Amino acid sequence: MSLRTRLLLTLGLTLALLWGLAAAWLMRDLEEQFVATLDQRLAQSARMVAGLMAQLPEEVWLEADRRALSIPPIEGLACQVHSPRGEIMARTHTDLETILAPGERGHAFREEGGVTWRVFTYERGGLTITTADRMDERDQLLADVFKVAVVPFAVALLGSMAALWLGVVRGLAPLSRLRQSLARRHPDALAPVATYGVPMEIKPLIETLNGLLARIQQAIVREQRFTNDAAHELKTPLTAIKTHLQVAGRVEGEAARRSLAHAEEGVGRLSRILDQLLMLARVEGRVAFEDGERTRVADVVELALRDTGADPQRFELPEGWPEAELALPRELAVTALRNLVDNALRHGGASLVTLQGELDSAAGEFTFRVRDRGPGVDEKALEQMSRRFWRASKQQGSGLGLAIVVAIAERFAGRLAYVRPEGDGLEARLTFPVTTGR
């Protein structure tokens, strides 16, 4: 069911129900007031007749003892007056003696010849006055009143339905235009959808859609960049491996063994590049890394140093680490710290690599500080260090290690900064948020 149909049905049925209940309420009150008014008219007629009879001269009363007086009939109303002895003194109709016979005082219903009457009996000064209305005439009059009252309700209801339909159609028109605009777009078009002239209720939807399009475009750019980078970086080691294998197939002895050794070295480099590319793709592709392991600082340092495979004597470490847990998966924390340490080992020469940590409880952050004592880098090189496949020297490496560190830090609200300390070397500062409430 479409949104338009759902709105029309829901609002239309609600409107019809409310108008129907209001009309029923009004009709009920109108009927009660109508019946009360006619009963009051019947009672007032009896009292008026009693007042007139009391003012008649004595000769009229003497004449009434011999024969009943004739009261001019009122349209829709019958009346009869009885003396204290029960004799008929005056009447409007001669054929309604049973209906107008004296009875209990007040209102009552009487029926004769299939016709129902509403009767009122009143006593005053010994006289009994009975007045009566035909119920079929009352019902006809009430039906006419209902007809006059219901017509405006029906017209108003139909007008409200028409206004509702027009309002819903016009109100949903921007959605229809948006749907048509998206249907006409080229599948490769990822430009933002225009929000000019769009109602404010739909703007959040379009802004969310534009955000989705922007993320899709970024994902496509990352994918294209990953493909281009992979093709570019893998081409060199593959060509070198192919060349060394061809040489090994043409020569013998020591030359063949050297060529095979170079080919094996190329395979190792190729494997490392593929591992780094896959890790970068996973981090930027928002793949889930949660493994349920606690990311304690001491464990991250231990695992990162062990993964480097370097001699423990190459590191200068503090006596202990703060009892803090980082707010990211342990696998990624270890990868980021290991890449920083690998970079320091590769470019720091044979000097010691200093690894320190600083916990800022107020900011909820922990910072790893990795310093080497190599020749350092200039300002221009410092700006290029986090670029993919950028290398500061001709040494073997993928050029992706620091790019992966930056990607991990950005994904988990961390940051990577470089500082040139006094003297030689370079210090990298990797900051991650810490968990609370543990």
Short mmCIF file of C-alpha atoms in Angstrom, two decimals:
data_model
loop_
_atom_site.label_atom_id
_atom_site.label_comp_id
_atom_site.label_asym_id
_atom_site.label_seq_id
_atom_site.Cartn_x
_atom_site.Cartn_y
_atom_site.Cartn_z
CA MET A 1 0.00 0.00 0.00
CA SER A 2 1.38 3.37 -1.00
CA LEU A 3 1.97 6.19 1.46
CA ARG A 4 -0.66 8.30 -0.30
CA THR A 5 -3.31 5.57 -0.01
CA ARG A 6 -2.41 4.94 3.62
CA LEU A 7 -2.70 8.62 4.48
CA LEU A 8 -5.98 9.03 2.62
CA LEU A 9 -7.52 5.97 4.26
CA THR A 10 -6.28 6.82 7.74
CA LEU A 11 -7.19 10.50 7.68
CA GLY A 12 -10.39 9.94 5.68
CA LEU A 13 -11.72 7.27 8.01
CA THR A 14 -10.73 9.31 11.05
CA LEU A 15 -12.41 12.41 9.66
CA ALA A 16 -15.56 10.49 8.71
CA LEU A 17 -15.69 8.85 12.14
CA LEU A 18 -15.29 12.15 13.99
CA TRP A 19 -17.84 13.93 11.79
CA GLY A 20 -20.22 10.96 12.21
CA LEU A 21 -19.87 10.96 15.99
CA ALA A 22 -20.38 14.72 16.09
CA ALA A 23 -23.48 14.43 13.88
CA ALA A 24 -24.91 11.57 15.98
CA TRP A 25 -24.30 13.56 19.14
CA LEU A 26 -25.98 16.62 17.65
CA MET A 27 -28.95 14.60 16.35
CA ARG A 28 -29.49 12.98 19.73
CA ASP A 29 -29.41 16.32 21.53
CA LEU A 30 -31.61 17.85 18.86
CA GLU A 31 -34.18 15.07 19.22
CA GLU A 32 -34.22 15.42 23.00
CA GLN A 33 -34.63 19.18 22.76
CA PHE A 34 -37.30 18.78 20.07
CA VAL A 35 -39.36 16.33 22.14
CA ALA A 36 -38.95 18.48 25.26
CA THR A 37 -40.05 21.58 23.34
CA LEU A 38 -43.18 19.90 21.94
CA ASP A 39 -44.07 18.45 25.34
CA GLN A 40 -43.64 21.89 26.83
CA ARG A 41 -45.88 23.34 24.10
CA LEU A 42 -48.49 20.68 24.88
CA ALA A 43 -48.37 21.56 28.58
CA GLN A 44 -48.51 25.30 27.90
CA SER A 45 -51.54 24.77 25.68
CA ALA A 46 -53.37 22.97 28.51
CA ARG A 47 -52.51 25.74 30.98
CA MET A 48 -53.59 28.40 28.50
CA VAL A 49 -56.98 26.68 28.01
CA ALA A 50 -57.39 26.41 31.81
CA GLY A 51 -56.71 30.13 32.16
CA LEU A 52 -59.23 31.01 29.44
CA MET A 53 -61.91 28.76 30.93
CA ALA A 54 -61.48 30.42 34.30
CA GLN A 55 -62.22 33.85 32.73
CA LEU A 56 -65.45 32.85 30.94
CA PRO A 57 -68.65 34.65 32.16
CA GLU A 58 -71.23 32.75 34.20
CA GLU A 59 -73.78 32.47 31.34
CA VAL A 60 -71.18 30.57 29.34
CA TRP A 61 -70.81 28.11 32.15
CA LEU A 62 -74.59 27.65 32.27
CA GLU A 63 -74.60 27.00 28.53
CA ALA A 64 -71.75 24.47 28.99
CA ASP A 65 -73.90 22.49 31.40
CA ARG A 66 -76.45 21.85 28.64
CA ARG A 67 -74.02 21.16 25.76
CA ALA A 68 -70.26 21.08 25.21
CA LEU A 69 -68.62 24.21 23.91
CA SER A 70 -66.62 24.00 20.70
CA ILE A 71 -63.00 25.26 20.93
CA PRO A 72 -61.45 26.32 17.62
CA PRO A 73 -58.89 23.59 16.74
CA ILE A 74 -55.18 24.37 16.64
CA GLU A 75 -53.23 22.72 13.83
CA GLY A 76 -51.67 19.54 15.09
CA LEU A 77 -53.19 19.88 18.54
CA ALA A 78 -56.38 18.46 20.16
CA CYS A 79 -57.90 19.62 23.44
CA GLN A 80 -60.82 18.66 25.71
CA VAL A 81 -62.12 20.12 29.03
CA HIS A 82 -63.96 18.07 31.68
CA SER A 83 -66.02 19.39 34.56
CA PRO A 84 -65.45 18.18 38.13
CA ARG A 85 -68.28 15.67 37.51
CA GLY A 86 -66.47 14.31 34.44
CA GLU A 87 -68.74 15.93 31.89
CA ILE A 88 -67.23 17.32 28.69
CA MET A 89 -67.48 21.09 28.85
CA ALA A 90 -65.42 22.02 25.76
CA ARG A 91 -63.44 20.22 23.03
CA THR A 92 -61.77 20.69 19.67
CA HIS A 93 -62.53 17.26 18.19
CA THR A 94 -65.66 15.19 18.71
CA ASP A 95 -64.08 11.91 17.56
CA LEU A 96 -61.23 11.78 20.12
CA GLU A 97 -63.16 11.13 23.36
CA THR A 98 -61.04 8.04 24.16
CA ILE A 99 -57.74 9.81 23.48
CA LEU A 100 -58.78 12.97 25.38
CA ALA A 101 -60.44 11.17 28.30
CA PRO A 102 -59.21 12.31 31.75
CA GLY A 103 -56.27 10.32 33.11
CA GLU A 104 -53.27 10.70 35.36
CA ARG A 105 -51.77 14.12 35.38
CA GLY A 106 -48.70 14.69 33.24
CA HIS A 107 -47.54 13.30 29.89
CA ALA A 108 -48.48 9.89 28.51
CA PHE A 109 -48.82 7.98 25.25
CA ARG A 110 -52.21 6.74 23.97
CA GLU A 111 -53.10 4.81 20.84
CA GLU A 112 -56.32 4.47 18.87
CA GLY A 113 -56.92 3.19 15.37
CA GLY A 114 -53.23 2.54 14.83
CA VAL A 115 -52.38 6.19 15.58
CA THR A 116 -50.25 7.09 18.61
CA TRP A 117 -50.85 10.33 20.49
CA ARG A 118 -48.80 12.24 23.02
CA VAL A 119 -51.22 13.34 25.76
CA PHE A 120 -50.90 15.86 28.61
CA THR A 121 -53.45 16.05 31.45
CA TYR A 122 -53.77 19.15 33.66
CA GLU A 123 -56.16 20.00 36.54
CA ARG A 124 -57.06 23.51 37.69
CA GLY A 125 -60.02 24.82 39.68
CA GLY A 126 -61.79 21.46 39.46
CA LEU A 127 -61.46 21.38 35.67
CA THR A 128 -59.45 18.71 33.88
CA ILE A 129 -57.84 19.79 30.63
CA THR A 130 -56.39 17.21 28.27
CA THR A 131 -54.27 18.14 25.23
CA ALA A 132 -52.81 15.76 22.64
CA ASP A 133 -50.41 15.68 19.66
CA ARG A 134 -50.26 13.10 16.87
CA MET A 135 -46.93 11.29 17.02
CA ASP A 136 -46.79 10.74 13.26
CA GLU A 137 -46.94 14.48 12.74
CA ARG A 138 -44.23 14.91 15.38
CA ASP A 139 -42.08 12.30 13.65
CA GLN A 140 -42.54 13.97 10.27
CA LEU A 141 -41.60 17.32 11.71
CA LEU A 142 -38.55 15.78 13.43
CA ALA A 143 -37.52 14.11 10.14
CA ASP A 144 -37.73 17.47 8.37
CA VAL A 145 -35.59 19.04 11.07
CA PHE A 146 -33.04 16.22 10.79
CA LYS A 147 -32.95 16.62 7.03
CA VAL A 148 -32.21 20.32 7.34
CA ALA A 149 -29.52 19.66 9.97
CA VAL A 150 -27.85 16.71 8.22
CA VAL A 151 -27.39 18.34 4.81
CA PRO A 152 -24.79 20.87 6.02
CA PHE A 153 -22.92 18.06 7.79
CA ALA A 154 -22.87 15.96 4.62
CA VAL A 155 -21.71 18.89 2.49
CA ALA A 156 -19.01 19.79 5.03
CA LEU A 157 -17.86 16.16 5.20
CA LEU A 158 -17.61 15.86 1.42
CA GLY A 159 -15.79 19.18 1.23
CA SER A 160 -13.38 18.05 3.94
CA MET A 161 -12.70 14.81 2.07
CA ALA A 162 -11.99 16.73 -1.12
CA ALA A 163 -9.70 19.13 0.73
CA LEU A 164 -7.98 16.17 2.40
CA TRP A 165 -7.37 14.43 -0.92
CA LEU A 166 -6.05 17.62 -2.50
CA GLY A 167 -3.84 18.36 0.50
CA VAL A 168 -2.34 14.86 0.60
CA VAL A 169 -1.70 14.80 -3.15
CA ARG A 170 -0.08 18.22 -3.14
CA GLY A 171 1.78 17.52 0.10
CA LEU A 172 3.33 14.33 -1.30
CA ALA A 173 4.14 15.90 -4.66
CA PRO A 174 7.78 16.65 -3.61
CA LEU A 175 8.27 12.95 -2.87
CA SER A 176 6.95 12.07 -6.30
CA ARG A 177 9.29 14.59 -7.91
CA LEU A 178 12.19 13.21 -5.88
CA ARG A 179 11.36 9.67 -6.98
CA GLN A 180 11.16 10.73 -10.62
CA SER A 181 14.44 12.65 -10.31
CA LEU A 182 16.22 9.63 -8.83
CA ALA A 183 14.70 7.33 -11.47
CA ARG A 184 16.10 9.54 -14.24
CA ARG A 185 19.61 9.67 -12.76
CA HIS A 186 22.40 7.74 -14.43
CA PRO A 187 23.53 4.72 -12.38
CA ASP A 188 27.04 6.20 -12.11
CA ALA A 189 25.82 9.66 -11.04
CA LEU A 190 26.72 10.21 -7.39
CA ALA A 191 26.29 13.99 -7.28
CA PRO A 192 24.22 15.30 -4.35
CA VAL A 193 20.48 15.70 -4.85
CA ALA A 194 19.40 19.35 -4.93
CA THR A 195 17.44 20.57 -1.90
CA TYR A 196 16.25 23.87 -3.39
CA GLY A 197 12.51 24.34 -3.06
CA VAL A 198 12.11 21.14 -1.02
CA PRO A 199 9.86 21.24 2.08
CA MET A 200 11.74 21.29 5.35
CA GLU A 201 10.23 17.91 6.37
CA ILE A 202 11.90 16.21 3.37
CA LYS A 203 15.25 18.00 3.65
CA PRO A 204 16.58 15.60 6.36
CA LEU A 205 15.73 12.67 4.06
CA ILE A 206 17.57 14.25 1.12
CA GLU A 207 20.50 15.24 3.30
CA THR A 208 20.75 11.68 4.58
CA LEU A 209 20.57 10.42 1.00
CA ASN A 210 23.30 12.86 -0.02
CA GLY A 211 25.42 11.63 2.86
CA LEU A 212 24.92 8.07 1.66
CA LEU A 213 25.88 9.07 -1.90
CA ALA A 214 29.00 10.80 -0.56
CA ARG A 215 30.00 7.69 1.39
CA ILE A 216 29.40 5.52 -1.67
CA GLN A 217 31.53 7.86 -3.74
CA GLN A 218 34.28 7.73 -1.12
CA ALA A 219 34.08 3.94 -1.07
CA ILE A 220 34.37 3.83 -4.86
CA VAL A 221 37.33 6.23 -4.76
CA ARG A 222 39.00 4.09 -2.10
CA GLU A 223 38.36 0.98 -4.16
CA GLN A 224 39.76 2.59 -7.29
CA ARG A 225 42.75 3.93 -5.39
CA PHE A 226 43.32 0.53 -3.83
CA THR A 227 43.16 -1.14 -7.24
CA ASN A 228 45.51 1.40 -8.80
CA ASP A 229 47.94 1.25 -5.90
CA ALA A 230 47.91 -2.52 -5.87
CA ALA A 231 48.46 -2.71 -9.63
CA HIS A 232 51.30 -0.16 -9.42
CA GLU A 233 53.07 -1.65 -6.41
CA LEU A 234 52.69 -5.28 -7.39
CA LYS A 235 54.00 -4.70 -10.88
CA THR A 236 57.58 -3.99 -9.76
CA PRO A 237 58.14 -7.09 -7.57
CA LEU A 238 56.36 -9.33 -10.07
CA THR A 239 58.58 -8.04 -12.88
CA ALA A 240 61.67 -8.54 -10.72
CA ILE A 241 60.63 -12.08 -9.77
CA LYS A 242 59.96 -12.93 -13.39
CA THR A 243 63.35 -11.53 -14.45
CA HIS A 244 65.27 -13.41 -11.75
CA LEU A 245 63.52 -16.66 -12.58
CA GLN A 246 64.32 -16.21 -16.28
CA VAL A 247 67.98 -15.58 -15.42
CA ALA A 248 68.04 -18.61 -13.12
CA GLY A 249 66.72 -20.73 -15.97
CA ARG A 250 69.50 -19.63 -18.33
CA VAL A 251 72.52 -19.83 -16.04
CA GLU A 252 73.95 -22.45 -13.76
CA GLY A 253 75.85 -22.68 -10.54
CA GLU A 254 76.29 -19.70 -8.23
CA ALA A 255 74.60 -17.24 -10.61
CA ALA A 256 71.47 -19.39 -10.70
CA ARG A 257 71.39 -19.62 -6.93
CA ARG A 258 71.75 -15.85 -6.59
CA SER A 259 68.90 -15.32 -9.05
CA LEU A 260 66.67 -17.72 -7.13
CA ALA A 261 67.55 -15.98 -3.88
CA HIS A 262 66.62 -12.61 -5.39
CA ALA A 263 63.36 -14.12 -6.67
CA GLU A 264 62.57 -15.49 -3.21
CA GLU A 265 63.30 -12.08 -1.70
CA GLY A 266 60.88 -10.54 -4.24
CA VAL A 267 58.21 -13.06 -3.25
CA GLY A 268 58.64 -12.06 0.38
CA ARG A 269 58.33 -8.40 -0.47
CA LEU A 270 55.27 -9.15 -2.59
CA SER A 271 53.69 -11.03 0.31
CA ARG A 272 54.33 -8.13 2.70
CA ILE A 273 52.80 -5.63 0.27
CA LEU A 274 49.72 -7.81 -0.13
CA ASP A 275 49.33 -8.13 3.64
CA GLN A 276 49.59 -4.38 4.10
CA LEU A 277 47.15 -3.69 1.26
CA LEU A 278 44.61 -6.10 2.68
CA MET A 279 44.92 -4.59 6.16
CA LEU A 280 44.47 -1.08 4.74
CA ALA A 281 41.41 -2.22 2.78
CA ARG A 282 39.89 -3.79 5.89
CA VAL A 283 40.44 -0.70 8.02
CA GLU A 284 39.09 1.73 5.43
CA GLY A 285 36.28 -0.64 4.44
CA ARG A 286 34.87 -0.61 7.99
CA VAL A 287 35.18 -4.37 8.43
CA ALA A 288 34.34 -5.47 11.97
CA PHE A 289 37.40 -6.35 14.05
CA GLU A 290 35.80 -7.05 17.43
CA ASP A 291 37.28 -10.21 18.92
CA GLY A 292 36.20 -9.84 22.55
CA GLU A 293 39.78 -9.33 23.79
CA ARG A 294 40.59 -6.58 26.28
CA THR A 295 42.93 -3.99 24.79
CA ARG A 296 45.20 -3.34 27.74
CA VAL A 297 48.19 -1.11 27.09
CA ALA A 298 50.75 -3.58 28.48
CA ASP A 299 49.40 -6.40 26.28
CA VAL A 300 49.43 -4.19 23.18
CA VAL A 301 53.08 -3.24 23.76
CA GLU A 302 54.13 -6.85 24.41
CA LEU A 303 52.45 -8.20 21.28
CA ALA A 304 53.64 -5.35 19.06
CA LEU A 305 57.30 -5.76 20.07
CA ARG A 306 57.08 -9.51 19.66
CA ASP A 307 55.62 -9.16 16.15
CA THR A 308 58.55 -6.99 15.04
CA GLY A 309 60.92 -9.95 15.56
CA ALA A 310 63.64 -7.52 16.70
CA ASP A 311 66.13 -8.13 19.49
CA PRO A 312 64.63 -6.95 22.81
CA GLN A 313 67.93 -5.20 23.48
CA ARG A 314 67.04 -2.70 20.73
CA PHE A 315 64.25 -1.20 22.85
CA GLU A 316 64.33 1.21 25.74
CA LEU A 317 61.13 0.72 27.78
CA PRO A 318 59.71 2.18 31.01
CA GLU A 319 59.52 0.10 34.17
CA GLY A 320 55.76 -0.35 33.84
CA TRP A 321 52.66 0.64 31.91
CA PRO A 322 49.47 2.31 33.21
CA GLU A 323 46.45 0.13 33.88
CA ALA A 324 44.44 1.46 30.98
CA GLU A 325 42.40 -0.08 28.17
CA LEU A 326 42.25 1.40 24.70
CA ALA A 327 38.89 1.97 22.99
CA LEU A 328 39.62 -0.07 19.87
CA PRO A 329 40.13 -3.75 18.99
CA ARG A 330 43.41 -5.18 20.23
CA GLU A 331 44.37 -6.46 16.77
CA LEU A 332 44.33 -2.96 15.31
CA ALA A 333 46.11 -1.39 18.29
CA VAL A 334 48.89 -3.96 17.97
CA THR A 335 49.12 -3.40 14.20
CA ALA A 336 49.37 0.38 14.55
CA LEU A 337 52.05 0.28 17.27
CA ARG A 338 54.01 -2.45 15.46
CA ASN A 339 54.11 -0.39 12.26
CA LEU A 340 55.45 2.61 14.17
CA VAL A 341 58.11 0.50 15.86
CA ASP A 342 59.05 -1.14 12.53
CA ASN A 343 59.46 2.28 10.97
CA ALA A 344 61.68 3.43 13.84
CA LEU A 345 63.80 0.26 13.62
CA ARG A 346 64.20 0.61 9.85
CA HIS A 347 65.15 4.28 9.82
CA GLY A 348 66.87 4.58 13.18
CA GLY A 349 69.94 2.61 12.23
CA ALA A 350 71.51 0.55 14.98
CA SER A 351 70.45 2.92 17.74
CA LEU A 352 67.98 2.16 20.47
CA VAL A 353 64.27 2.76 19.95
CA THR A 354 62.60 4.42 22.94
CA LEU A 355 58.98 3.48 23.64
CA GLN A 356 57.07 5.42 26.29
CA GLY A 357 53.43 6.01 27.22
CA GLU A 358 51.42 8.82 28.78
CA LEU A 359 47.89 8.55 30.21
CA ASP A 360 45.74 11.68 30.24
CA SER A 361 42.84 10.77 32.52
CA ALA A 362 41.15 14.14 32.15
CA ALA A 363 41.00 13.86 28.34
CA GLY A 364 40.42 10.09 28.40
CA GLU A 365 43.41 9.42 26.11
CA PHE A 366 46.59 7.39 26.05
CA THR A 367 49.60 8.34 23.90
CA PHE A 368 52.36 6.02 22.68
CA ARG A 369 55.66 7.81 22.06
CA VAL A 370 58.08 5.98 19.72
CA ARG A 371 61.45 7.67 19.16
CA ASP A 372 64.43 6.62 17.08
CA ARG A 373 67.85 8.25 16.99
CA GLY A 374 68.47 8.07 13.29
CA PRO A 375 69.33 10.93 10.96
CA GLY A 376 65.79 12.31 11.15
CA VAL A 377 63.78 13.87 8.33
CA ASP A 378 63.35 17.39 7.01
CA GLU A 379 60.11 19.38 7.06
CA LYS A 380 59.14 18.41 3.50
CA ALA A 381 59.63 14.71 4.16
CA LEU A 382 57.66 15.02 7.40
CA GLU A 383 54.59 16.08 5.40
CA GLN A 384 54.91 13.11 3.03
CA MET A 385 55.47 10.35 5.57
CA SER A 386 51.83 9.26 5.88
CA ARG A 387 51.24 9.09 2.12
CA ARG A 388 50.78 5.68 0.58
CA PHE A 389 53.84 4.07 -0.99
CA TRP A 390 56.05 6.99 -0.01
CA ARG A 391 59.51 5.90 1.15
CA ALA A 392 62.16 8.02 2.76
CA SER A 393 64.97 5.79 1.51
CA LYS A 394 65.74 3.04 -0.94
CA GLN A 395 65.35 0.38 1.75
CA GLN A 396 62.86 -2.36 1.16
CA GLY A 397 59.36 -1.63 2.34
CA SER A 398 55.81 -1.28 1.11
CA GLY A 399 55.35 2.38 2.01
CA LEU A 400 52.00 1.48 3.58
CA GLY A 401 52.88 1.05 7.25
CA LEU A 402 52.32 4.64 8.37
CA ALA A 403 49.28 5.01 6.09
CA ILE A 404 47.71 2.07 7.93
CA VAL A 405 48.50 3.72 11.29
CA VAL A 406 46.76 6.92 10.16
CA ALA A 407 43.72 4.95 8.89
CA ILE A 408 43.38 3.08 12.21
CA ALA A 409 43.72 6.30 14.22
CA GLU A 410 41.10 8.10 12.13
CA ARG A 411 38.64 5.23 12.38
CA PHE A 412 38.76 5.15 16.20
CA ALA A 413 38.95 8.88 16.98
CA GLY A 414 42.71 8.82 17.49
CA ARG A 415 45.53 10.77 15.88
CA LEU A 416 49.15 10.42 14.76
CA ALA A 417 51.66 13.27 15.09
CA TYR A 418 55.39 13.60 14.47
CA VAL A 419 57.83 15.60 16.57
CA ARG A 420 61.50 16.34 15.83
CA PRO A 421 63.17 16.21 19.23
CA GLU A 422 66.39 17.97 20.13
CA GLY A 423 69.29 16.16 18.59
CA ASP A 424 68.87 13.47 15.98
CA GLY A 425 65.96 11.16 15.30
CA LEU A 426 62.20 11.39 15.05
CA GLU A 427 59.44 10.86 17.56
CA ALA A 428 55.98 9.56 16.57
CA ARG A 429 53.08 10.12 18.95
CA LEU A 430 50.08 7.82 18.54
CA THR A 431 47.01 8.74 20.64
CA PHE A 432 43.92 6.61 21.22
CA PRO A 433 40.90 7.12 23.49
CA VAL A 434 40.63 4.88 26.54
CA THR A 435 37.56 3.10 27.83
CA THR A 436 35.78 4.21 31.00
CA GLY A 437 33.83 2.43 33.68
CA ARG A 438 35.93 -0.73 33.79
#
